[in-house]
Amino acid sequence: MRAGETNRHLTGWLLASPLTLVLIFFLVLPIAMIVVVSFWQATEFSIIPAFSWENYDFLFGSPVTYRVFGNTIKYALIVWVFTLGIGFTVAYFLAFHVRTQTWQIALFLLCTIPFWTSNIIRMISWIPFLGRNGLANSALISAGITDEPLDWLLYSDFSVILAFVHLYTLFMVVPIFNTMMRIDKSLIEAAYDGGASGFQTLTNVIIPLCKPGIMIGTIFVVTLVMGDFVTVRFMSGSQSANVGRLIQNDIALLQYPSASATAVVLLVTVLMVIGILLRFVDIRKEL
Amino acid sequence: METRPRSFYVLGAFFVLFLLFLYGPTFTIAILSFQGPQGGLTFPMRGASLHWFFDLFQQQAVGDIWGSFRRSFVLGLMVMVTTVIVSVMGGLAFRKRFAGNVVLFYLVITALVIPSILVSLGVGLIFSQAGLPIHWASSGFGSQLTWTLPFGLLIMFAVFNRFDKSYEEAARDQGASNWQALRHVVLPIIAPSLIGVALFGFTLSYDEFARTLLTAGSYNTLPLEIYGMTTNVTTPVIFALGTLTTAFSLVIIGVFLLTVWSMNKRRAKQGSDAGKGMV
């Protein structure tokens, strides 16, 4: 009996060892390295392994930090609201209004295809759409809605958020659709039989049962938006910044200790958000 | 046929709008990539030609596109094979609880949610401090695995949660060893899902940008090359490249789907011997 026990743990670890090794070498050690380097000093040419609070002093003493973190959280919240609204509606349509499984799979695949192409290509494809001479402006002018091209369509918070929603809504659709497909349809019938209206069924039955999917989608969207630096750079025309951009700027200037300190603060923020979200859902049970 | 409620049409319209939103921009650049030689990055079209596609093949015009494509393709295959093997092993490991499995599980979740730039920065720092050269096939490869392995493992969890263990038990009752049961029963049953893991591994790697940014070294992968182009190329040649890579991704998905479909068909033909017994 005892031998069987040891055997089980040993087999488990043997099978999981490649996974564990990759994660230790390319996740745990690098994060530890970032934490260490965040306490180092830097000159213009090199980084010096000497302990100092300098980077954090500078980071927390600078008004830019607070503005940029504020901006990061603003993007995350707005994008979350939109992706949740759109993602839930799309998943609801697929799960409850499309009747045959073949159609469900076909329409679902149709949603996932754009996801398989390069993010950067999908970002730059907004430029001919939103630019001064873009399709959106020509359409608005010829419809007589505006006289002049709208400048805020591209290189603005608007275009940043639009691109985020475009890139990440699918991360909301997939987990919500997944939980919806597992809802026992008789529960919904029971709600109707009990005299609930469509809206009451939605708020009292479907939404509570979809909570795990919503949480998993939220975790994806929030972490992707908070860590992003490419979308913000492209779509704001380098006019707005979030934390990712701040880190990237430091890296470009070879200020690794300062980049690391910002990275540590970002990491702590993200892990805190995840920690709170995980209180609402047992992720292992949902797989 | 019974009539559908009005909400069906409202939601259906919403769904169509969503699809237009998803596909619209990509279609726009696909059309614009056929601009004439005088054409710019926006409408109106100035003639129609394949000029910008030909331009892609003139190496000096836009950097080392084909070299970066080749590297991305090889790296994608490396990541794909590794992801399939490691995810299957990980999935098998997690079928039974072992000491420390919860810690490992949360490590996987951390790998999934951690901002990509942190992995990129950390791996870059480790390699530079250890005096190792960064290269797409070493540091870049490892960084990408921290992103593809969690996805692969989550798919394996989903697969094994729906796996009917009685097939395996039947094999054991017939005297199969653990390895034989795995090799001849479990793996063939999960094979179509492994195609899904492979597809995920390849395309996630092929498009990966942030985790490769500081870990690829002096030879760019394709997404890095495209990223570089966006800052200094102002002709539709970049749209032509976008159209080509999108088409390439679609071909890859097509091939994978076709493989799954033919595997399922073969299984349907050979799998069940119901009604073919001695009657």
Coordinates of C-alpha atoms in Angstrom, one line a residue:
Chain A
M1 CA 0.0 0.0 0.0
R2 CA 2.7 2.4 1.1
A3 CA 4.8 1.5 -2.0
G4 CA 1.8 2.1 -4.3
E5 CA 1.5 5.6 -2.8
T6 CA 5.1 6.6 -3.4
N7 CA 4.8 5.1 -6.9
R8 CA 1.8 7.3 -7.7
H9 CA 3.6 10.5 -6.7
L10 CA 6.8 9.4 -8.5
T11 CA 4.9 8.7 -11.7
G12 CA 3.1 12.0 -11.4
W13 CA 6.3 13.9 -11.1
L14 CA 8.0 12.0 -13.8
L15 CA 5.2 12.8 -16.2
A16 CA 5.0 16.4 -15.1
S17 CA 8.8 16.9 -15.1
P18 CA 9.2 18.4 -18.6
L19 CA 6.4 20.9 -17.8
T20 CA 7.9 21.7 -14.4
L21 CA 11.4 22.2 -15.9
V22 CA 10.2 24.6 -18.6
L23 CA 8.2 26.6 -16.0
I24 CA 11.1 26.8 -13.6
F25 CA 13.6 27.9 -16.2
F26 CA 11.5 30.2 -18.3
L27 CA 9.0 31.5 -15.7
V28 CA 10.1 31.2 -12.1
L29 CA 13.8 32.0 -12.5
P30 CA 13.1 35.0 -14.9
I31 CA 10.6 36.5 -12.5
A32 CA 13.0 36.0 -9.6
M33 CA 15.7 37.7 -11.8
I34 CA 13.4 40.6 -12.5
V35 CA 12.8 41.1 -8.7
V36 CA 16.5 41.0 -8.1
V37 CA 17.4 43.3 -10.9
S38 CA 14.7 45.8 -9.7
F39 CA 17.0 46.5 -6.7
W40 CA 20.1 47.0 -8.8
Q41 CA 21.5 50.3 -10.1
A42 CA 22.2 51.4 -13.6
T43 CA 24.5 53.8 -15.4
E44 CA 24.0 54.8 -19.0
F45 CA 26.2 51.9 -20.2
S46 CA 25.7 49.0 -17.7
I47 CA 23.8 47.6 -14.8
I48 CA 25.5 47.4 -11.4
P49 CA 24.5 44.6 -9.1
A50 CA 24.4 46.7 -5.9
F51 CA 21.3 46.8 -3.6
S52 CA 19.4 50.0 -3.7
W53 CA 15.8 51.3 -3.3
E54 CA 16.5 53.9 -5.9
N55 CA 14.3 52.5 -8.6
Y56 CA 11.3 52.1 -6.3
D57 CA 11.9 55.6 -4.8
F58 CA 11.9 57.1 -8.3
L59 CA 8.9 55.0 -9.4
F60 CA 6.7 55.9 -6.4
G61 CA 7.9 59.5 -6.3
S62 CA 7.0 60.2 -9.9
P63 CA 3.5 61.6 -10.8
V64 CA 3.9 59.9 -14.2
T65 CA 3.7 56.5 -12.5
Y66 CA 0.3 57.2 -11.0
R67 CA -1.0 58.7 -14.2
V68 CA 0.1 55.7 -16.2
F69 CA -1.2 53.2 -13.7
G70 CA -4.5 55.1 -13.7
N71 CA -4.6 54.9 -17.5
T72 CA -3.9 51.2 -17.5
I73 CA -6.7 50.5 -15.1
K74 CA -9.0 52.8 -17.1
Y75 CA -8.3 50.8 -20.3
A76 CA -8.8 47.5 -18.5
L77 CA -12.2 48.5 -17.0
I78 CA -13.6 50.0 -20.2
V79 CA -12.4 47.1 -22.3
W80 CA -13.8 44.6 -19.7
V81 CA -17.3 46.2 -19.9
F82 CA -17.4 46.1 -23.7
T83 CA -15.9 42.6 -24.1
L84 CA -18.3 41.2 -21.4
G85 CA -21.3 42.8 -23.0
I86 CA -20.5 41.7 -26.5
G87 CA -19.0 38.3 -25.5
F88 CA -22.0 37.4 -23.3
T89 CA -24.5 38.4 -26.0
V90 CA -22.7 36.4 -28.7
A91 CA -22.3 33.4 -26.5
Y92 CA -26.0 33.6 -25.5
F93 CA -27.0 33.6 -29.1
L94 CA -24.9 30.6 -30.0
A95 CA -25.8 28.6 -27.0
F96 CA -29.5 29.3 -26.7
H97 CA -30.8 30.4 -30.1
V98 CA -28.8 28.3 -32.5
R99 CA -30.5 25.0 -32.4
T100 CA -28.4 22.3 -34.0
Q101 CA -24.9 21.4 -32.8
T102 CA -23.5 21.5 -36.3
W103 CA -24.5 25.1 -36.7
Q104 CA -23.2 26.0 -33.3
I105 CA -19.8 24.6 -34.1
A106 CA -19.8 26.2 -37.5
L107 CA -20.7 29.7 -36.3
F108 CA -18.3 29.3 -33.3
L109 CA -15.5 28.4 -35.7
L110 CA -16.4 31.5 -37.8
C111 CA -15.8 33.6 -34.7
T112 CA -12.4 32.1 -34.0
I113 CA -10.8 32.3 -37.5
P114 CA -9.7 35.9 -37.2
F115 CA -8.0 35.0 -33.9
W116 CA -5.5 32.8 -35.8
T117 CA -3.9 35.6 -37.7
S118 CA -1.3 38.0 -36.4
N119 CA -2.3 40.5 -33.8
I120 CA -0.2 43.2 -35.4
I121 CA -1.8 42.7 -38.8
R122 CA -5.2 42.9 -37.2
M123 CA -4.2 46.2 -35.5
I124 CA -2.8 47.9 -38.6
S125 CA -5.9 46.8 -40.5
W126 CA -7.8 49.4 -38.6
I127 CA -5.7 52.2 -40.0
P128 CA -7.3 52.4 -43.5
F129 CA -10.6 52.2 -41.6
L130 CA -10.2 55.0 -39.1
G131 CA -7.7 57.4 -40.6
R132 CA -8.5 60.9 -41.8
N133 CA -9.2 59.6 -45.3
G134 CA -10.4 56.3 -44.0
L135 CA -13.6 54.4 -44.7
A136 CA -15.4 55.6 -41.5
N137 CA -14.7 59.3 -42.2
S138 CA -15.7 59.0 -45.9
A139 CA -18.9 57.3 -44.9
L140 CA -19.8 59.9 -42.2
I141 CA -19.1 62.8 -44.6
S142 CA -21.1 61.3 -47.5
A143 CA -23.9 60.6 -45.1
G144 CA -23.8 64.3 -44.1
I145 CA -23.2 63.5 -40.4
T146 CA -20.1 65.6 -40.2
D147 CA -18.5 68.1 -42.6
E148 CA -14.9 67.5 -41.7
P149 CA -13.1 64.2 -41.0
L150 CA -13.1 63.3 -37.3
D151 CA -9.6 63.2 -36.0
W152 CA -10.3 61.3 -32.8
L153 CA -11.1 58.1 -34.7
L154 CA -7.5 57.1 -35.0
Y155 CA -4.6 57.6 -32.6
S156 CA -6.8 58.2 -29.6
D157 CA -8.2 56.4 -26.6
F158 CA -11.1 55.5 -28.8
S159 CA -9.0 53.6 -31.3
V160 CA -7.0 51.9 -28.5
I161 CA -10.1 50.6 -26.8
L162 CA -11.7 49.6 -30.2
A163 CA -8.6 47.6 -31.1
F164 CA -8.6 45.9 -27.6
V165 CA -12.2 44.9 -28.0
H166 CA -11.5 43.6 -31.5
L167 CA -8.5 41.5 -30.3
Y168 CA -9.9 40.2 -27.0
T169 CA -13.6 39.7 -27.2
L170 CA -13.1 36.1 -28.2
F171 CA -11.4 35.4 -24.9
M172 CA -14.7 36.3 -23.3
V173 CA -16.9 34.4 -25.8
V174 CA -15.1 31.1 -25.4
P175 CA -15.3 30.5 -21.6
I176 CA -18.9 31.9 -21.4
F177 CA -20.1 29.8 -24.3
N178 CA -18.4 26.8 -22.6
T179 CA -20.3 27.3 -19.3
M180 CA -23.6 28.1 -21.1
M181 CA -23.4 24.8 -23.0
R182 CA -23.2 22.9 -19.7
I183 CA -26.4 24.5 -18.3
D184 CA -29.1 22.0 -18.0
K185 CA -31.9 23.2 -20.2
S186 CA -34.5 21.9 -17.8
L187 CA -33.5 24.6 -15.3
I188 CA -34.6 27.2 -17.8
E189 CA -37.8 25.4 -18.6
A190 CA -38.4 25.2 -14.8
A191 CA -37.9 29.0 -14.5
Y192 CA -40.5 29.6 -17.3
D193 CA -42.9 27.1 -15.7
G194 CA -42.5 28.9 -12.4
G195 CA -43.7 32.1 -14.2
A196 CA -40.4 33.9 -14.7
S197 CA -40.2 36.3 -17.6
G198 CA -37.3 36.0 -20.1
F199 CA -35.5 38.8 -18.3
Q200 CA -35.9 37.2 -14.9
T201 CA -34.7 33.9 -16.2
L202 CA -31.6 35.6 -17.6
T203 CA -30.8 37.5 -14.4
N204 CA -31.8 34.8 -11.8
V205 CA -30.8 31.6 -13.6
I206 CA -28.5 32.0 -16.6
I207 CA -26.2 34.8 -15.4
P208 CA -25.5 33.1 -12.0
L209 CA -24.8 29.8 -13.7
C210 CA -22.4 31.5 -16.2
K211 CA -20.4 33.2 -13.4
P212 CA -17.4 30.8 -13.7
G213 CA -17.2 31.5 -17.5
I214 CA -17.5 35.2 -16.9
M215 CA -14.7 35.1 -14.3
I216 CA -12.3 33.1 -16.5
G217 CA -13.0 35.5 -19.4
T218 CA -12.5 38.5 -17.1
I219 CA -9.1 37.1 -16.0
F220 CA -8.0 36.7 -19.6
V221 CA -9.2 40.1 -20.8
V222 CA -8.0 42.1 -17.7
T223 CA -4.5 40.5 -17.7
L224 CA -4.0 40.8 -21.5
V225 CA -5.0 44.5 -21.4
M226 CA -3.0 45.4 -18.4
G227 CA 0.2 43.8 -19.8
D228 CA -0.2 45.0 -23.4
F229 CA 2.2 47.5 -24.9
V230 CA 1.9 47.0 -28.6
T231 CA -1.8 47.9 -29.1
V232 CA -1.4 51.0 -27.0
R233 CA 1.6 52.1 -29.0
F234 CA 0.1 51.5 -32.4
M235 CA -3.4 52.6 -31.9
S236 CA -2.6 55.7 -29.8
G237 CA 0.2 56.7 -32.2
S238 CA 2.4 56.8 -29.1
Q239 CA 0.3 59.5 -27.6
S240 CA -1.1 57.5 -24.6
A241 CA 0.8 55.2 -22.3
N242 CA 0.1 52.3 -20.0
V243 CA 2.4 50.3 -17.7
G244 CA 3.5 48.0 -20.5
R245 CA 4.7 51.0 -22.6
L246 CA 6.5 52.4 -19.5
I247 CA 8.4 49.1 -19.2
Q248 CA 9.1 49.0 -22.9
N249 CA 10.4 52.6 -22.9
D250 CA 12.9 51.8 -20.1
I251 CA 14.0 48.7 -22.0
A252 CA 14.6 50.7 -25.1
L253 CA 16.8 53.0 -23.1
L254 CA 18.6 49.9 -21.6
Q255 CA 17.4 51.0 -18.1
Y256 CA 16.8 47.4 -17.1
P257 CA 16.7 48.0 -13.3
S258 CA 14.1 50.7 -13.7
A259 CA 12.1 48.5 -16.1
S260 CA 12.3 45.7 -13.6
A261 CA 10.9 47.8 -10.8
T262 CA 8.0 48.8 -12.9
A263 CA 7.5 45.2 -13.9
V264 CA 7.4 44.1 -10.3
V265 CA 4.7 46.6 -9.5
L266 CA 2.7 45.5 -12.5
L267 CA 3.1 41.9 -11.6
V268 CA 1.9 42.5 -8.0
T269 CA -1.1 44.5 -9.3
V270 CA -2.0 41.7 -11.8
L271 CA -1.6 39.0 -9.2
M272 CA -3.8 40.9 -6.8
V273 CA -6.5 41.3 -9.4
I274 CA -6.3 37.6 -10.2
G275 CA -6.3 36.7 -6.5
I276 CA -9.6 38.6 -6.0
L277 CA -11.2 37.1 -9.2
L278 CA -10.2 33.6 -8.2
R279 CA -12.2 34.0 -5.0
F280 CA -15.3 33.9 -7.2
V281 CA -14.5 30.7 -9.1
D282 CA -12.8 27.4 -8.5
I283 CA -10.8 27.2 -11.7
R284 CA -9.9 23.5 -11.3
K285 CA -13.6 22.6 -11.2
E286 CA -14.4 24.4 -14.4
L287 CA -12.0 22.5 -16.7
Chain B
M1 CA -41.3 24.8 -38.5
E2 CA -42.3 26.7 -35.4
T3 CA -41.8 30.5 -35.5
R4 CA -38.7 31.9 -33.7
P5 CA -39.1 34.6 -31.1
R6 CA -38.3 38.1 -32.0
S7 CA -35.2 38.0 -29.7
F8 CA -33.7 35.5 -32.1
Y9 CA -33.7 38.0 -34.9
V10 CA -32.3 40.8 -32.7
L11 CA -29.5 38.6 -31.4
G12 CA -28.9 37.2 -34.9
A13 CA -28.4 40.7 -36.2
F14 CA -26.1 41.4 -33.3
F15 CA -24.1 38.3 -34.2
V16 CA -23.8 39.4 -37.8
L17 CA -22.6 42.8 -36.8
F18 CA -20.0 41.2 -34.5
L19 CA -18.7 39.1 -37.4
L20 CA -18.5 42.2 -39.6
F21 CA -16.6 43.9 -36.8
L22 CA -14.2 40.9 -36.6
Y23 CA -13.7 40.5 -40.4
G24 CA -14.2 44.0 -41.7
P25 CA -10.7 45.4 -41.1
T26 CA -8.9 42.3 -42.4
F27 CA -11.0 42.4 -45.6
T28 CA -10.1 46.0 -46.0
I29 CA -6.4 45.4 -46.0
A30 CA -6.8 42.4 -48.2
I31 CA -8.5 44.6 -50.8
L32 CA -6.0 47.4 -50.3
S33 CA -3.0 45.1 -50.8
F34 CA -4.1 44.9 -54.5
Q35 CA -3.5 48.6 -55.0
G36 CA -1.8 49.8 -58.1
P37 CA 1.9 50.9 -58.0
Q38 CA 0.9 54.4 -57.2
G39 CA -1.5 53.4 -54.4
G40 CA -1.2 54.4 -50.7
L41 CA -2.3 53.0 -47.4
T42 CA -5.9 54.1 -47.7
F43 CA -8.7 54.3 -50.2
P44 CA -9.4 55.2 -52.9
M45 CA -7.8 52.4 -54.9
R46 CA -5.4 53.7 -57.5
G47 CA -5.7 50.9 -60.0
A48 CA -5.4 47.2 -59.2
S49 CA -2.3 45.1 -59.5
L50 CA -0.1 42.5 -57.8
H51 CA 2.7 45.1 -57.6
W52 CA 3.0 45.0 -53.8
F53 CA 3.1 41.2 -53.7
F54 CA 6.0 41.2 -56.2
D55 CA 7.6 43.9 -54.0
L56 CA 7.6 41.5 -51.1
F57 CA 9.9 39.1 -53.1
Q58 CA 12.5 41.9 -53.6
Q59 CA 14.5 41.3 -50.5
Q60 CA 16.3 44.6 -50.2
A61 CA 13.0 46.5 -50.3
V62 CA 11.5 45.4 -47.0
G63 CA 14.2 43.5 -45.0
D64 CA 14.5 39.8 -44.5
I65 CA 10.9 38.7 -44.8
W66 CA 11.6 35.2 -46.1
G67 CA 14.4 34.5 -43.6
S68 CA 12.1 35.6 -40.8
F69 CA 9.2 33.5 -42.3
R70 CA 11.5 30.4 -42.4
R71 CA 12.6 31.0 -38.8
S72 CA 9.0 31.5 -37.6
F73 CA 7.9 28.3 -39.4
V74 CA 10.7 26.2 -37.9
L75 CA 10.1 27.7 -34.5
G76 CA 6.4 27.0 -34.8
L77 CA 7.1 23.4 -35.6
M78 CA 9.5 23.0 -32.7
V79 CA 7.0 24.6 -30.3
M80 CA 4.2 22.5 -31.8
V81 CA 5.9 19.1 -31.2
T82 CA 7.1 20.1 -27.8
T83 CA 3.7 21.4 -26.7
V84 CA 1.9 18.2 -27.8
I85 CA 4.4 15.9 -26.1
V86 CA 4.7 17.9 -22.9
S87 CA 1.0 18.7 -22.6
V88 CA 0.0 15.0 -23.0
M89 CA 2.5 14.0 -20.3
G90 CA 1.3 16.8 -18.1
G91 CA -2.3 15.8 -18.8
L92 CA -1.6 12.2 -17.9
A93 CA 0.2 13.3 -14.7
F94 CA -2.8 15.4 -13.5
R95 CA -5.2 12.5 -14.0
K96 CA -4.1 11.3 -10.5
R97 CA -3.4 13.6 -7.6
F98 CA 0.3 13.7 -6.7
A99 CA 2.1 15.6 -4.0
G100 CA 2.4 19.2 -5.0
N101 CA 0.0 19.0 -7.9
V102 CA -1.9 22.1 -6.7
V103 CA 1.3 24.2 -6.7
L104 CA 2.2 23.1 -10.2
F105 CA -1.3 23.9 -11.3
Y106 CA -1.2 27.4 -10.0
L107 CA 2.2 27.8 -11.6
V108 CA 0.6 26.9 -15.0
I109 CA -2.2 29.5 -14.4
T110 CA 0.5 32.1 -13.5
A111 CA 2.3 31.3 -16.8
L112 CA -1.0 32.0 -18.6
V113 CA -1.9 35.3 -17.0
I114 CA 1.5 36.9 -16.5
P115 CA 2.0 39.8 -18.8
S116 CA 4.1 38.6 -21.8
I117 CA 6.6 41.4 -21.5
L118 CA 7.7 40.2 -18.1
V119 CA 8.6 36.8 -19.5
S120 CA 10.4 38.5 -22.3
L121 CA 12.3 40.8 -19.9
G122 CA 13.1 38.1 -17.4
V123 CA 14.4 35.5 -19.8
G124 CA 16.4 38.2 -21.6
L125 CA 18.0 39.2 -18.3
I126 CA 18.8 35.6 -17.2
F127 CA 20.5 34.9 -20.5
S128 CA 22.5 38.1 -20.5
Q129 CA 23.6 37.6 -16.9
A130 CA 24.6 34.0 -17.5
G131 CA 26.6 35.1 -20.5
L132 CA 24.5 33.0 -22.9
P133 CA 23.6 34.5 -26.3
I134 CA 19.9 35.0 -26.9
H135 CA 18.6 33.2 -29.9
W136 CA 15.1 32.4 -31.3
A137 CA 15.7 28.7 -31.0
S138 CA 16.9 28.8 -27.4
S139 CA 15.6 31.7 -25.3
G140 CA 12.8 32.5 -27.8
F141 CA 11.7 28.9 -27.9
G142 CA 11.6 28.7 -24.1
S143 CA 9.7 31.9 -23.7
Q144 CA 7.0 30.8 -26.2
L145 CA 6.6 27.5 -24.4
T146 CA 5.5 29.4 -21.2
W147 CA 2.5 30.5 -23.3
T148 CA 1.7 27.4 -25.4
L149 CA 2.1 24.8 -22.7
P150 CA -0.6 26.2 -20.4
F151 CA -3.1 26.3 -23.3
G152 CA -2.1 22.8 -24.3
L153 CA -2.5 21.5 -20.8
L154 CA -5.9 23.1 -20.3
I155 CA -7.1 21.4 -23.5
M156 CA -5.7 18.1 -22.1
F157 CA -7.6 18.7 -18.9
A158 CA -10.8 19.2 -20.9
V159 CA -10.0 16.0 -22.9
F160 CA -9.3 13.8 -19.9
N161 CA -12.3 15.0 -18.0
R162 CA -14.5 13.8 -20.8
F163 CA -12.5 10.6 -21.3
D164 CA -14.4 7.3 -20.7
K165 CA -12.1 5.3 -18.4
S166 CA -13.9 2.1 -19.1
Y167 CA -12.1 1.6 -22.4
E168 CA -8.8 1.7 -20.6
E169 CA -10.1 -0.7 -17.9
A170 CA -11.3 -3.0 -20.5
A171 CA -7.8 -3.1 -22.0
R172 CA -6.3 -3.8 -18.6
D173 CA -8.8 -6.6 -18.0
Q174 CA -7.6 -8.1 -21.3
G175 CA -4.1 -8.1 -19.8
A176 CA -2.7 -5.0 -21.4
S177 CA 0.2 -3.3 -19.5
N178 CA -0.1 0.4 -18.5
W179 CA 2.1 1.3 -21.5
Q180 CA 0.0 -0.9 -23.9
A181 CA -3.2 0.6 -22.6
L182 CA -1.8 4.0 -23.2
R183 CA -0.3 3.3 -26.6
H184 CA -3.2 1.3 -28.1
V185 CA -6.2 2.7 -26.4
V186 CA -5.8 6.1 -24.8
L187 CA -3.6 7.8 -27.4
P188 CA -5.7 6.7 -30.4
I189 CA -8.9 8.0 -28.6
I190 CA -7.4 11.4 -27.8
A191 CA -5.6 11.8 -31.1
P192 CA -8.1 14.2 -32.7
S193 CA -7.8 16.5 -29.7
L194 CA -4.0 16.4 -30.0
I195 CA -4.4 17.9 -33.5
G196 CA -6.1 20.8 -31.7
V197 CA -3.2 21.1 -29.3
A198 CA -0.8 21.0 -32.2
L199 CA -2.8 23.7 -34.0
F200 CA -2.8 25.9 -30.9
G201 CA 0.9 25.4 -30.4
F202 CA 1.9 26.2 -33.9
T203 CA -0.3 29.3 -34.4
L204 CA 0.4 30.7 -31.0
S205 CA 4.1 30.5 -31.7
Y206 CA 3.8 31.6 -35.3
D207 CA 2.1 34.8 -34.2
E208 CA 3.8 35.3 -30.9
F209 CA 5.3 38.8 -30.5
A210 CA 5.6 40.1 -27.0
R211 CA 7.4 37.0 -25.5
T212 CA 9.8 36.9 -28.4
L213 CA 10.6 40.6 -28.5
L214 CA 13.6 40.5 -26.1
T215 CA 14.5 36.8 -26.5
A216 CA 14.9 36.3 -30.3
G217 CA 18.3 37.8 -30.6
S218 CA 19.7 39.2 -33.9
Y219 CA 17.5 37.1 -36.2
N220 CA 13.9 38.2 -36.3
T221 CA 10.9 36.0 -36.4
L222 CA 8.1 37.1 -38.7
P223 CA 5.9 39.0 -36.2
L224 CA 9.0 40.9 -35.1
E225 CA 9.8 41.7 -38.7
I226 CA 6.3 42.9 -39.3
Y227 CA 6.5 45.0 -36.1
G228 CA 9.7 46.6 -37.4
M229 CA 8.1 47.2 -40.8
T230 CA 5.1 49.1 -39.2
T231 CA 7.5 51.8 -38.0
N232 CA 9.3 52.4 -41.3
V233 CA 7.3 51.0 -44.2
T234 CA 4.6 53.3 -45.5
T235 CA 3.5 51.4 -48.6
P236 CA 0.8 48.8 -49.2
V237 CA 3.6 46.2 -49.2
I238 CA 2.8 45.7 -45.5
F239 CA -0.8 45.0 -46.4
A240 CA 0.3 42.5 -49.0
L241 CA 2.4 40.8 -46.3
G242 CA -0.6 40.8 -43.9
T243 CA -2.8 39.3 -46.6
L244 CA -0.2 36.5 -47.3
T245 CA 0.3 35.6 -43.6
T246 CA -3.5 35.6 -43.0
A247 CA -3.9 33.3 -46.0
F248 CA -1.1 31.1 -44.8
S249 CA -2.8 30.8 -41.3
L250 CA -6.1 29.9 -43.0
V251 CA -4.3 27.2 -45.1
I252 CA -2.8 25.7 -41.9
I253 CA -6.2 25.7 -40.1
G254 CA -7.7 24.1 -43.2
V255 CA -5.1 21.3 -43.2
F256 CA -5.6 20.6 -39.5
L257 CA -9.4 20.6 -39.8
L258 CA -9.2 18.2 -42.8
T259 CA -6.9 15.9 -40.8
V260 CA -9.3 15.8 -37.9
W261 CA -12.2 15.2 -40.3
S262 CA -10.5 12.3 -42.1
M263 CA -9.4 10.8 -38.8
N264 CA -12.9 10.8 -37.5
K265 CA -14.2 9.4 -40.8
R266 CA -11.7 6.6 -40.7
R267 CA -12.6 5.8 -37.1
A268 CA -16.3 5.8 -37.9
K269 CA -15.6 3.3 -40.6
Q270 CA -13.4 1.0 -38.6
G271 CA -14.1 1.8 -35.0
S272 CA -17.3 0.0 -34.3
D273 CA -17.9 -3.6 -35.1
A274 CA -21.5 -3.5 -33.9
G275 CA -23.7 -5.8 -36.0
K276 CA -20.7 -7.4 -37.7
G277 CA -20.3 -10.2 -35.1
M278 CA -21.3 -13.8 -35.5
V279 CA -25.0 -13.6 -36.3

